[in-house]
Amino acid sequence: MAVLSVKGLCKKYKAFELKNVSFELRRGTITGFIGRNGAGKTTTLKALLHFIHPDSGEIRFFGQDIAEHELAVKQKLGFVSGGADYYPMKKLKAITDVTKRFYGEWDDGVYRRYMKLFGLDETKTPKQLSEGMKVKYSLTLALSHHAELLIFDEPTSGLDPVSRDELLDIFLELVEREGVTLLFSTHITADLEKCADDILYIKNGEISAEMPLDDFIAEYRVARFAGEVPNDGRLLGVKRERRGCSALMRAEDLPAEGAEVSDATLEEIMVHLEKE
Amino acid sequence: MKNLLLKEWRLALHPAALLFLCLSSMLLIPSYPYFVIFFYTCLGLFFICLSGRENKDIYYTMLLPASKRGIVAARFLLAILIELLQFAAAIPFALLHNALYSAPNAAGMNVNTAFFGFAFLLIGLFNLVFFPKYYRNPNKVGMPFLFGCLAFAAGMTAVEAGRFALPAIDAYLNAQGTQNLPYQLAALAAGAALWALFTLIAYRRSAKSFEAFDL
């Protein structure tokens, strides 16, 4: 049974449409949810959390439909956005005291352990915390009620490289030790190369790729041209670079005449595909 | 519901809403349009909803395992509590007012039992207009408050104008103190019943609107 299964999710707005979004999350994996700004990442996450009403489609967490079992599902769900930006002037202690009462599985021992591990002080307010610490506080709340699935919306945006790396280490450890499943929306693709097992790529409101990250990266190569780019239908998303041009190619379409071919990074794949 | 109520009390409650309870002491002003005291109650509720928007209260609460209907119900219970506390705080000042002043109120209705019935009606009108509009989109608090204020002001004007238009009724209900008490008690009961009815209708409409709202 998939931890999360989404089938045929549609939501139409005036200027944007989520089209037939379907995907599944495997237990104990980290799935990177990528796409450029406005591609539909946040709208999809909002639908998952039942913040918006999809026009059609089915969302099942742990085999249960979110529309029918919202409260039971949310007991096992942890959501961490760019940091706790709610009640910025209230002390963490007050927020925790209120939050914990909603969860049957709340574990004070786990809460204290993570607060200590992350160096969080309960007498501070979210406003007094750095962006990284805010994410860690949200994460502590999610872990303290033994969430089986953690959904992150841009958790590393606004963090310095060291804090980002530290957080990714925590993610890896969580999956390894606690067996939780992570869905991780970001546009910082380098983060996913470090920790993601699977990739979910959304473009213009449609899922354009859902597969293991390594397979996704192995599908493409970057071809660099010193001068003009030949008119070749196999070249995807041609763009200018400091010296010459570059384009993306499918690995099976190689070789490319006059090109210097190298392995592609996730960022390169995304940048080129978005130019298509 | 207990957990959501605790959330309302510990996180959502704006201190101004409690501070405005002290304004029941305005009943000690010798002459004043005393219904204005209950306008401050409405202002306190507006502050709670406004600070909720700034503090992302709905976003926070929606992440918790709590139903949308429960979220609305908890806010209504907080509002009802504040409204009733305003009345509770006003009673001793009303008694003191009548003990201190023998002259009638030159600026509006006298302070008596019927006065509180009309105050219930005005707050009920505010609840009926403000909350359903607010829950249609909780990111917009200003316009619902404006309409709520207009309903309150229209009700207040109608009550004060009615006293002049219907002197017979005024004689029964605008007494200083406890004259014609049965009539005054009937006005209080009717006002409280309408407040309860309007608030119940407001809750049902609000819960329905909020259920359909996309965050």
Short mmCIF file of C-alpha atoms in Angstrom, two decimals:
data_model
loop_
_atom_site.label_atom_id
_atom_site.label_comp_id
_atom_site.label_asym_id
_atom_site.label_seq_id
_atom_site.Cartn_x
_atom_site.Cartn_y
_atom_site.Cartn_z
CA MET A 1 0.00 0.00 0.00
CA ALA A 2 1.38 3.41 -0.97
CA VAL A 3 1.79 5.97 1.84
CA LEU A 4 0.19 8.51 -0.46
CA SER A 5 -1.65 7.89 -3.68
CA VAL A 6 -3.00 10.68 -5.84
CA LYS A 7 -5.15 9.92 -8.87
CA GLY A 8 -6.48 12.30 -11.50
CA LEU A 9 -6.30 15.45 -9.37
CA CYS A 10 -7.74 18.46 -11.21
CA LYS A 11 -8.30 22.02 -10.04
CA LYS A 12 -9.10 24.90 -12.34
CA TYR A 13 -8.42 28.55 -11.48
CA LYS A 14 -8.84 31.57 -13.71
CA ALA A 15 -5.19 31.73 -14.73
CA PHE A 16 -3.92 28.29 -13.78
CA GLU A 17 -4.98 24.68 -13.94
CA LEU A 18 -3.84 21.54 -12.17
CA LYS A 19 -4.29 18.84 -14.82
CA ASN A 20 -4.84 15.22 -13.96
CA VAL A 21 -2.08 15.02 -11.34
CA SER A 22 -1.35 11.43 -10.32
CA PHE A 23 1.52 9.96 -8.32
CA GLU A 24 2.40 7.61 -5.48
CA LEU A 25 4.88 7.75 -2.61
CA ARG A 26 6.73 4.65 -1.49
CA ARG A 27 7.11 4.08 2.25
CA GLY A 28 10.48 5.08 3.71
CA THR A 29 11.62 7.18 0.75
CA ILE A 30 12.36 10.83 0.09
CA THR A 31 10.56 12.17 -2.95
CA GLY A 32 11.62 15.49 -4.37
CA PHE A 33 8.79 17.55 -5.80
CA ILE A 34 10.24 19.97 -8.31
CA GLY A 35 8.97 22.53 -10.74
CA ARG A 36 9.48 26.20 -11.41
CA ASN A 37 7.60 28.89 -9.52
CA GLY A 38 3.93 28.75 -10.41
CA ALA A 39 4.13 25.21 -11.83
CA GLY A 40 1.58 23.90 -9.31
CA LYS A 41 3.67 22.56 -6.43
CA THR A 42 2.00 24.56 -3.69
CA THR A 43 -1.48 24.05 -5.18
CA THR A 44 -0.89 20.29 -5.20
CA LEU A 45 0.31 20.37 -1.59
CA LYS A 46 -2.71 22.47 -0.60
CA ALA A 47 -4.99 19.88 -2.18
CA LEU A 48 -3.16 17.13 -0.28
CA LEU A 49 -3.77 18.94 3.00
CA HIS A 50 -7.43 19.49 2.08
CA PHE A 51 -6.88 23.27 2.11
CA ILE A 52 -8.56 23.50 -1.28
CA HIS A 53 -11.33 21.49 -2.90
CA PRO A 54 -10.18 19.72 -6.06
CA ASP A 55 -12.61 19.70 -8.98
CA SER A 56 -11.97 15.97 -9.35
CA GLY A 57 -9.52 13.29 -8.34
CA GLU A 58 -8.76 11.05 -5.41
CA ILE A 59 -6.20 11.52 -2.63
CA ARG A 60 -5.53 8.58 -0.33
CA PHE A 61 -3.14 8.66 2.61
CA PHE A 62 -2.28 5.29 4.15
CA GLY A 63 -5.14 3.88 2.08
CA GLN A 64 -7.67 6.38 3.50
CA ASP A 65 -9.44 9.05 1.48
CA ILE A 66 -8.50 12.51 2.83
CA ALA A 67 -11.97 13.91 2.15
CA GLU A 68 -13.58 11.26 4.36
CA HIS A 69 -10.87 10.68 6.96
CA GLU A 70 -9.23 14.10 7.21
CA LEU A 71 -8.78 14.09 10.98
CA ALA A 72 -7.40 10.55 11.17
CA VAL A 73 -5.01 11.26 8.28
CA LYS A 74 -3.79 14.51 9.82
CA GLN A 75 -2.91 12.65 13.03
CA LYS A 76 -0.23 10.83 11.03
CA LEU A 77 0.82 13.73 8.87
CA GLY A 78 3.44 16.40 9.50
CA PHE A 79 3.58 19.52 7.36
CA VAL A 80 6.59 21.79 7.42
CA SER A 81 6.65 24.88 5.25
CA GLY A 82 9.49 27.38 4.97
CA GLY A 83 9.25 27.57 8.78
CA ALA A 84 6.72 28.24 11.48
CA ASP A 85 5.40 31.58 10.33
CA TYR A 86 2.21 31.40 12.36
CA TYR A 87 1.84 33.19 15.67
CA PRO A 88 5.27 34.85 15.38
CA MET A 89 4.85 36.73 18.67
CA LYS A 90 3.78 33.80 20.84
CA LYS A 91 6.29 31.78 22.82
CA LEU A 92 7.12 28.35 21.43
CA LYS A 93 5.93 26.88 24.71
CA ALA A 94 2.44 28.33 24.21
CA ILE A 95 2.27 27.07 20.61
CA THR A 96 3.46 23.61 21.66
CA ASP A 97 1.05 23.44 24.62
CA VAL A 98 -1.86 24.09 22.29
CA THR A 99 -0.63 21.94 19.39
CA LYS A 100 0.14 18.82 21.42
CA ARG A 101 -3.43 18.44 22.67
CA PHE A 102 -4.67 17.69 19.18
CA TYR A 103 -2.53 14.59 18.76
CA GLY A 104 -3.30 11.25 20.36
CA GLU A 105 0.23 10.03 19.72
CA TRP A 106 2.02 13.10 21.13
CA ASP A 107 5.26 12.11 22.85
CA ASP A 108 6.75 14.65 25.27
CA GLY A 109 9.99 12.68 25.48
CA VAL A 110 10.53 12.90 21.71
CA TYR A 111 9.60 16.59 21.81
CA ARG A 112 12.18 17.37 24.50
CA ARG A 113 14.81 15.28 22.74
CA TYR A 114 14.46 17.15 19.45
CA MET A 115 14.19 20.57 21.14
CA LYS A 116 17.51 19.81 22.85
CA LEU A 117 19.09 18.31 19.74
CA PHE A 118 18.15 21.34 17.64
CA GLY A 119 19.10 23.79 20.41
CA LEU A 120 15.59 25.29 20.52
CA ASP A 121 14.57 27.45 23.47
CA GLU A 122 10.87 27.26 24.41
CA THR A 123 10.85 30.77 25.83
CA LYS A 124 11.61 32.27 22.42
CA THR A 125 9.03 33.29 19.84
CA PRO A 126 9.12 32.20 16.17
CA LYS A 127 10.01 35.80 15.30
CA GLN A 128 13.22 35.48 17.30
CA LEU A 129 14.27 32.32 15.46
CA SER A 130 16.41 32.16 12.35
CA GLU A 131 14.81 30.59 9.25
CA GLY A 132 16.67 27.34 9.88
CA MET A 133 15.51 27.19 13.49
CA LYS A 134 11.91 27.83 12.41
CA VAL A 135 12.05 24.80 10.12
CA LYS A 136 13.56 22.77 12.94
CA TYR A 137 10.76 23.80 15.30
CA SER A 138 8.08 22.80 12.77
CA LEU A 139 9.94 19.55 12.24
CA THR A 140 10.06 18.94 16.01
CA LEU A 141 6.29 19.38 16.25
CA ALA A 142 5.76 16.96 13.37
CA LEU A 143 8.13 14.34 14.80
CA SER A 144 6.70 14.62 18.32
CA HIS A 145 3.35 13.26 17.21
CA HIS A 146 5.05 10.41 15.34
CA ALA A 147 4.05 11.60 11.88
CA GLU A 148 4.56 8.82 9.36
CA LEU A 149 4.59 11.13 6.39
CA LEU A 150 6.31 14.51 6.41
CA ILE A 151 5.41 17.00 3.72
CA PHE A 152 7.85 19.86 3.27
CA ASP A 153 7.11 22.96 1.24
CA GLU A 154 10.36 24.70 0.36
CA PRO A 155 12.00 23.90 3.71
CA THR A 156 15.46 24.92 2.59
CA SER A 157 14.57 28.20 0.86
CA GLY A 158 16.16 31.08 2.71
CA LEU A 159 18.70 28.90 4.51
CA ASP A 160 22.47 29.29 4.22
CA PRO A 161 24.35 26.38 2.59
CA VAL A 162 25.56 25.00 5.93
CA SER A 163 22.07 25.01 7.49
CA ARG A 164 20.65 23.46 4.32
CA ASP A 165 23.18 20.68 4.41
CA GLU A 166 22.54 20.11 8.11
CA LEU A 167 18.81 19.84 7.47
CA LEU A 168 19.31 17.37 4.62
CA ASP A 169 21.40 15.21 6.95
CA ILE A 170 18.49 15.24 9.39
CA PHE A 171 16.11 14.17 6.60
CA LEU A 172 18.32 11.25 5.65
CA GLU A 173 18.59 10.17 9.25
CA LEU A 174 14.84 10.38 9.75
CA VAL A 175 14.17 8.07 6.84
CA GLU A 176 16.88 5.66 7.90
CA ARG A 177 16.15 5.55 11.63
CA GLU A 178 12.48 6.38 11.97
CA GLY A 179 11.28 4.94 8.67
CA VAL A 180 9.23 8.03 7.84
CA THR A 181 8.33 9.01 4.29
CA LEU A 182 9.19 12.47 3.01
CA LEU A 183 7.68 14.55 0.24
CA PHE A 184 9.89 17.52 -0.30
CA SER A 185 8.92 20.40 -2.57
CA THR A 186 11.75 22.66 -3.60
CA HIS A 187 13.27 24.56 -6.44
CA ILE A 188 16.77 24.13 -5.00
CA THR A 189 17.51 21.04 -7.04
CA ALA A 190 20.99 20.53 -5.56
CA ASP A 191 19.30 19.57 -2.27
CA LEU A 192 17.49 16.70 -3.93
CA GLU A 193 20.63 15.32 -5.52
CA LYS A 194 21.92 14.81 -2.02
CA CYS A 195 18.92 13.13 -0.44
CA ALA A 196 16.04 12.23 -2.78
CA ASP A 197 15.25 8.69 -3.89
CA ASP A 198 12.46 9.61 -6.28
CA ILE A 199 11.58 12.64 -8.28
CA LEU A 200 8.24 14.16 -9.09
CA TYR A 201 8.45 16.86 -11.72
CA ILE A 202 5.50 19.18 -12.32
CA LYS A 203 5.32 21.49 -15.31
CA ASN A 204 2.43 23.83 -16.12
CA GLY A 205 0.16 21.99 -13.73
CA GLU A 206 0.95 18.54 -15.11
CA ILE A 207 3.22 15.82 -13.77
CA SER A 208 5.84 15.39 -16.47
CA ALA A 209 8.07 12.86 -14.67
CA GLU A 210 7.68 10.45 -11.77
CA MET A 211 10.59 8.06 -11.33
CA PRO A 212 13.71 7.26 -9.28
CA LEU A 213 16.01 10.29 -9.28
CA ASP A 214 19.00 8.34 -10.61
CA ASP A 215 16.97 7.06 -13.58
CA PHE A 216 15.73 10.57 -14.31
CA ILE A 217 19.23 12.02 -14.34
CA ALA A 218 20.59 9.10 -16.37
CA GLU A 219 18.02 9.80 -19.10
CA TYR A 220 19.71 13.04 -20.12
CA ARG A 221 23.07 14.49 -21.17
CA VAL A 222 24.11 18.10 -21.68
CA ALA A 223 25.59 18.94 -25.07
CA ARG A 224 27.71 22.11 -25.25
CA PHE A 225 28.47 23.83 -28.52
CA ALA A 226 31.27 26.36 -28.98
CA GLY A 227 29.44 28.16 -31.79
CA GLU A 228 26.03 27.90 -33.37
CA VAL A 229 23.75 25.05 -32.40
CA PRO A 230 22.90 22.77 -35.33
CA ASN A 231 19.23 22.51 -36.22
CA ASP A 232 18.57 19.13 -34.66
CA GLY A 233 15.21 18.02 -33.31
CA ARG A 234 16.90 15.87 -30.69
CA LEU A 235 18.28 18.94 -28.91
CA LEU A 236 16.03 20.15 -26.13
CA GLY A 237 15.85 23.61 -24.59
CA VAL A 238 18.73 25.31 -26.37
CA LYS A 239 20.08 28.22 -24.34
CA ARG A 240 22.98 30.63 -24.46
CA GLU A 241 25.94 30.26 -22.16
CA ARG A 242 28.98 32.41 -21.45
CA ARG A 243 30.88 30.59 -24.21
CA GLY A 244 28.54 29.26 -26.88
CA CYS A 245 25.31 27.40 -26.27
CA SER A 246 24.05 24.30 -24.54
CA ALA A 247 21.15 21.94 -24.99
CA LEU A 248 19.75 18.85 -23.37
CA MET A 249 19.71 15.48 -25.12
CA ARG A 250 18.20 12.16 -24.24
CA ALA A 251 21.00 9.68 -23.48
CA GLU A 252 19.69 7.29 -26.17
CA ASP A 253 19.91 10.05 -28.82
CA LEU A 254 23.71 10.36 -28.55
CA PRO A 255 26.11 11.13 -30.13
CA ALA A 256 25.72 14.81 -31.07
CA GLU A 257 27.93 16.18 -33.79
CA GLY A 258 30.35 18.92 -32.75
CA ALA A 259 29.22 18.87 -29.15
CA GLU A 260 31.03 18.38 -25.90
CA VAL A 261 28.75 16.00 -24.00
CA SER A 262 28.67 15.71 -20.22
CA ASP A 263 26.43 14.21 -17.52
CA ALA A 264 23.50 16.43 -16.62
CA THR A 265 22.67 17.72 -13.18
CA LEU A 266 19.07 17.95 -12.04
CA GLU A 267 19.25 21.72 -12.31
CA GLU A 268 20.50 21.55 -15.90
CA ILE A 269 17.73 19.13 -16.83
CA MET A 270 15.10 21.35 -15.28
CA VAL A 271 16.43 24.58 -16.80
CA HIS A 272 16.56 23.11 -20.29
CA LEU A 273 13.23 21.31 -20.09
CA GLU A 274 11.53 24.49 -18.91
CA LYS A 275 12.72 26.22 -22.09
CA GLU A 276 10.87 23.68 -24.21
CA MET B 1 -13.83 21.19 20.77
CA LYS B 2 -12.07 21.65 24.13
CA ASN B 3 -8.71 21.76 22.33
CA LEU B 4 -9.92 24.27 19.75
CA LEU B 5 -11.36 26.45 22.50
CA LEU B 6 -8.04 26.38 24.31
CA LYS B 7 -6.37 27.41 21.05
CA GLU B 8 -8.80 30.33 20.78
CA TRP B 9 -8.10 31.40 24.35
CA ARG B 10 -4.33 30.95 24.42
CA LEU B 11 -3.39 31.94 20.88
CA ALA B 12 -6.20 33.69 19.03
CA LEU B 13 -7.62 35.96 21.74
CA HIS B 14 -6.53 39.57 21.23
CA PRO B 15 -5.93 41.40 24.55
CA ALA B 16 -7.97 44.39 23.32
CA ALA B 17 -11.09 42.21 23.35
CA LEU B 18 -10.64 41.69 27.10
CA LEU B 19 -9.61 45.29 27.66
CA PHE B 20 -12.85 46.48 26.07
CA LEU B 21 -14.78 44.63 28.78
CA CYS B 22 -13.60 47.40 31.12
CA LEU B 23 -15.52 49.85 28.93
CA SER B 24 -18.69 48.61 30.57
CA SER B 25 -17.64 51.23 33.15
CA MET B 26 -18.77 53.88 30.63
CA LEU B 27 -22.18 53.34 32.20
CA LEU B 28 -20.91 55.69 34.90
CA ILE B 29 -20.89 58.60 32.45
CA PRO B 30 -24.03 60.58 33.48
CA SER B 31 -25.47 60.85 29.96
CA TYR B 32 -24.23 58.90 26.95
CA PRO B 33 -25.52 56.73 24.09
CA TYR B 34 -24.72 53.64 26.14
CA PHE B 35 -25.25 51.15 23.27
CA VAL B 36 -21.81 52.29 22.08
CA ILE B 37 -20.31 50.15 24.87
CA PHE B 38 -21.47 47.08 22.97
CA PHE B 39 -20.01 48.42 19.77
CA TYR B 40 -16.63 48.04 21.49
CA THR B 41 -17.48 44.36 22.06
CA CYS B 42 -17.85 44.03 18.29
CA LEU B 43 -14.60 45.92 17.78
CA GLY B 44 -12.85 43.40 20.06
CA LEU B 45 -14.16 40.53 17.91
CA PHE B 46 -12.91 42.34 14.82
CA PHE B 47 -9.45 42.61 16.41
CA ILE B 48 -9.43 38.86 17.09
CA CYS B 49 -10.23 38.10 13.45
CA LEU B 50 -7.79 40.71 12.16
CA SER B 51 -4.90 39.53 14.32
CA GLY B 52 -5.83 35.97 13.31
CA ARG B 53 -5.18 36.92 9.71
CA GLU B 54 -1.83 38.52 10.57
CA ASN B 55 -0.83 35.51 12.68
CA LYS B 56 -2.00 33.00 10.04
CA ASP B 57 -4.38 31.49 12.57
CA ILE B 58 -6.49 29.66 10.00
CA TYR B 59 -3.46 28.20 8.25
CA TYR B 60 -2.09 26.99 11.62
CA THR B 61 -5.42 25.55 12.70
CA MET B 62 -6.08 23.84 9.37
CA LEU B 63 -2.81 21.93 9.72
CA LEU B 64 -4.08 20.43 12.98
CA PRO B 65 -6.44 17.48 13.02
CA ALA B 66 -9.49 19.73 13.39
CA SER B 67 -12.61 20.01 11.23
CA LYS B 68 -13.50 23.27 9.51
CA ARG B 69 -16.90 23.25 11.23
CA GLY B 70 -15.15 22.84 14.59
CA ILE B 71 -12.83 25.77 13.84
CA VAL B 72 -15.85 28.02 13.19
CA ALA B 73 -17.72 26.69 16.24
CA ALA B 74 -14.75 27.45 18.52
CA ARG B 75 -14.56 31.03 17.23
CA PHE B 76 -18.29 31.46 17.83
CA LEU B 77 -17.99 30.12 21.37
CA LEU B 78 -15.18 32.60 22.05
CA ALA B 79 -17.32 35.42 20.62
CA ILE B 80 -20.33 34.35 22.72
CA LEU B 81 -18.14 34.22 25.83
CA ILE B 82 -16.80 37.74 25.22
CA GLU B 83 -20.26 39.10 24.50
CA LEU B 84 -21.71 37.58 27.67
CA LEU B 85 -18.74 38.82 29.71
CA GLN B 86 -19.44 42.34 28.44
CA PHE B 87 -22.98 42.04 29.81
CA ALA B 88 -21.74 40.55 33.07
CA ALA B 89 -19.26 43.41 33.46
CA ALA B 90 -21.99 45.96 32.67
CA ILE B 91 -24.50 44.83 35.31
CA PRO B 92 -22.69 46.22 38.41
CA PHE B 93 -22.06 49.52 36.61
CA ALA B 94 -25.73 49.71 35.59
CA LEU B 95 -26.78 49.27 39.21
CA LEU B 96 -24.26 51.89 40.27
CA HIS B 97 -25.45 54.23 37.51
CA ASN B 98 -29.04 54.07 38.73
CA ALA B 99 -27.94 54.53 42.33
CA LEU B 100 -25.84 57.59 41.46
CA TYR B 101 -27.96 59.47 38.93
CA SER B 102 -31.55 60.50 39.25
CA ALA B 103 -31.77 62.49 35.99
CA PRO B 104 -32.75 60.61 32.81
CA ASN B 105 -30.17 59.93 30.11
CA ALA B 106 -30.06 63.00 27.85
CA ALA B 107 -28.11 61.23 25.10
CA GLY B 108 -30.09 58.05 24.54
CA MET B 109 -31.99 55.23 26.18
CA ASN B 110 -31.95 54.96 29.96
CA VAL B 111 -29.98 52.19 31.62
CA ASN B 112 -32.52 49.55 32.62
CA THR B 113 -33.38 45.91 32.02
CA ALA B 114 -34.93 46.59 28.61
CA PHE B 115 -31.76 48.43 27.58
CA PHE B 116 -29.85 45.16 27.88
CA GLY B 117 -32.46 43.41 25.76
CA PHE B 118 -31.89 45.92 22.95
CA ALA B 119 -28.11 45.59 23.42
CA PHE B 120 -28.48 41.81 22.88
CA LEU B 121 -30.42 42.53 19.69
CA LEU B 122 -27.70 44.89 18.35
CA ILE B 123 -24.91 42.40 19.03
CA GLY B 124 -27.02 39.67 17.46
CA LEU B 125 -27.36 41.82 14.33
CA PHE B 126 -23.60 42.32 14.25
CA ASN B 127 -22.99 38.55 14.56
CA LEU B 128 -25.54 37.86 11.83
CA VAL B 129 -23.87 40.19 9.34
CA PHE B 130 -20.18 40.09 10.28
CA PHE B 131 -19.36 36.38 10.72
CA PRO B 132 -20.98 34.88 7.59
CA LYS B 133 -19.30 37.56 5.45
CA TYR B 134 -15.96 37.04 7.23
CA TYR B 135 -16.02 33.27 6.76
CA ARG B 136 -16.64 33.65 3.05
CA ASN B 137 -13.00 34.74 2.89
CA PRO B 138 -11.22 35.14 6.26
CA ASN B 139 -8.42 37.05 4.53
CA LYS B 140 -10.79 39.98 4.19
CA VAL B 141 -11.87 41.27 7.57
CA GLY B 142 -12.43 44.98 6.88
CA MET B 143 -15.54 44.86 4.67
CA PRO B 144 -17.39 42.32 6.83
CA PHE B 145 -16.68 44.54 9.83
CA LEU B 146 -17.93 47.61 7.99
CA PHE B 147 -21.20 45.84 7.16
CA GLY B 148 -21.42 44.51 10.72
CA CYS B 149 -21.01 48.05 12.04
CA LEU B 150 -23.69 49.33 9.66
CA ALA B 151 -26.10 46.65 10.92
CA PHE B 152 -25.28 47.61 14.51
CA ALA B 153 -25.66 51.34 13.79
CA ALA B 154 -28.91 50.81 11.89
CA GLY B 155 -30.28 48.79 14.80
CA MET B 156 -29.18 51.41 17.30
CA THR B 157 -30.75 54.22 15.27
CA ALA B 158 -33.97 52.23 14.93
CA VAL B 159 -34.15 51.65 18.70
CA GLU B 160 -33.47 55.30 19.56
CA ALA B 161 -35.76 56.65 16.82
CA GLY B 162 -38.43 54.13 17.80
CA ARG B 163 -38.56 55.61 21.28
CA PHE B 164 -39.66 58.92 19.79
CA ALA B 165 -41.92 57.41 17.15
CA LEU B 166 -43.74 55.20 19.66
CA PRO B 167 -44.02 57.18 22.92
CA ALA B 168 -46.41 54.59 24.38
CA ILE B 169 -43.84 51.85 24.14
CA ASP B 170 -41.15 54.27 25.32
CA ALA B 171 -43.12 54.85 28.51
CA TYR B 172 -43.03 51.11 29.26
CA LEU B 173 -39.49 50.34 28.24
CA ASN B 174 -37.48 53.50 28.89
CA ALA B 175 -38.14 53.75 32.60
CA GLN B 176 -35.40 54.72 34.95
CA GLY B 177 -34.84 51.72 37.15
CA THR B 178 -37.38 48.94 37.62
CA GLN B 179 -40.67 50.59 36.73
CA ASN B 180 -42.81 48.39 34.46
CA LEU B 181 -40.40 45.57 35.18
CA PRO B 182 -42.50 42.80 33.54
CA TYR B 183 -42.41 44.71 30.23
CA GLN B 184 -38.71 45.36 30.60
CA LEU B 185 -38.07 41.70 31.38
CA ALA B 186 -40.07 40.73 28.30
CA ALA B 187 -37.90 43.08 26.21
CA LEU B 188 -34.76 41.51 27.72
CA ALA B 189 -36.01 37.99 27.01
CA ALA B 190 -36.98 38.90 23.44
CA GLY B 191 -33.62 40.61 22.82
CA ALA B 192 -31.67 37.68 24.24
CA ALA B 193 -33.77 35.20 22.22
CA LEU B 194 -33.14 37.15 19.00
CA TRP B 195 -29.42 37.36 19.84
CA ALA B 196 -29.34 33.57 20.27
CA LEU B 197 -31.30 33.02 17.06
CA PHE B 198 -29.20 35.44 14.99
CA THR B 199 -25.98 33.95 16.36
CA LEU B 200 -27.14 30.42 15.55
CA ILE B 201 -28.08 31.43 12.00
CA ALA B 202 -24.74 33.24 11.69
CA TYR B 203 -22.88 30.10 12.83
CA ARG B 204 -24.68 27.87 10.33
CA ARG B 205 -24.04 30.25 7.45
CA SER B 206 -20.41 30.78 8.51
CA ALA B 207 -19.70 27.06 8.79
CA LYS B 208 -21.19 26.52 5.32
CA SER B 209 -19.17 29.38 3.79
CA PHE B 210 -15.95 28.30 5.45
CA GLU B 211 -16.46 24.69 4.33
CA ALA B 212 -16.52 25.92 0.71
CA PHE B 213 -13.60 28.32 1.16
CA ASP B 214 -10.30 27.47 -0.59
CA LEU B 215 -7.36 28.52 1.54
#
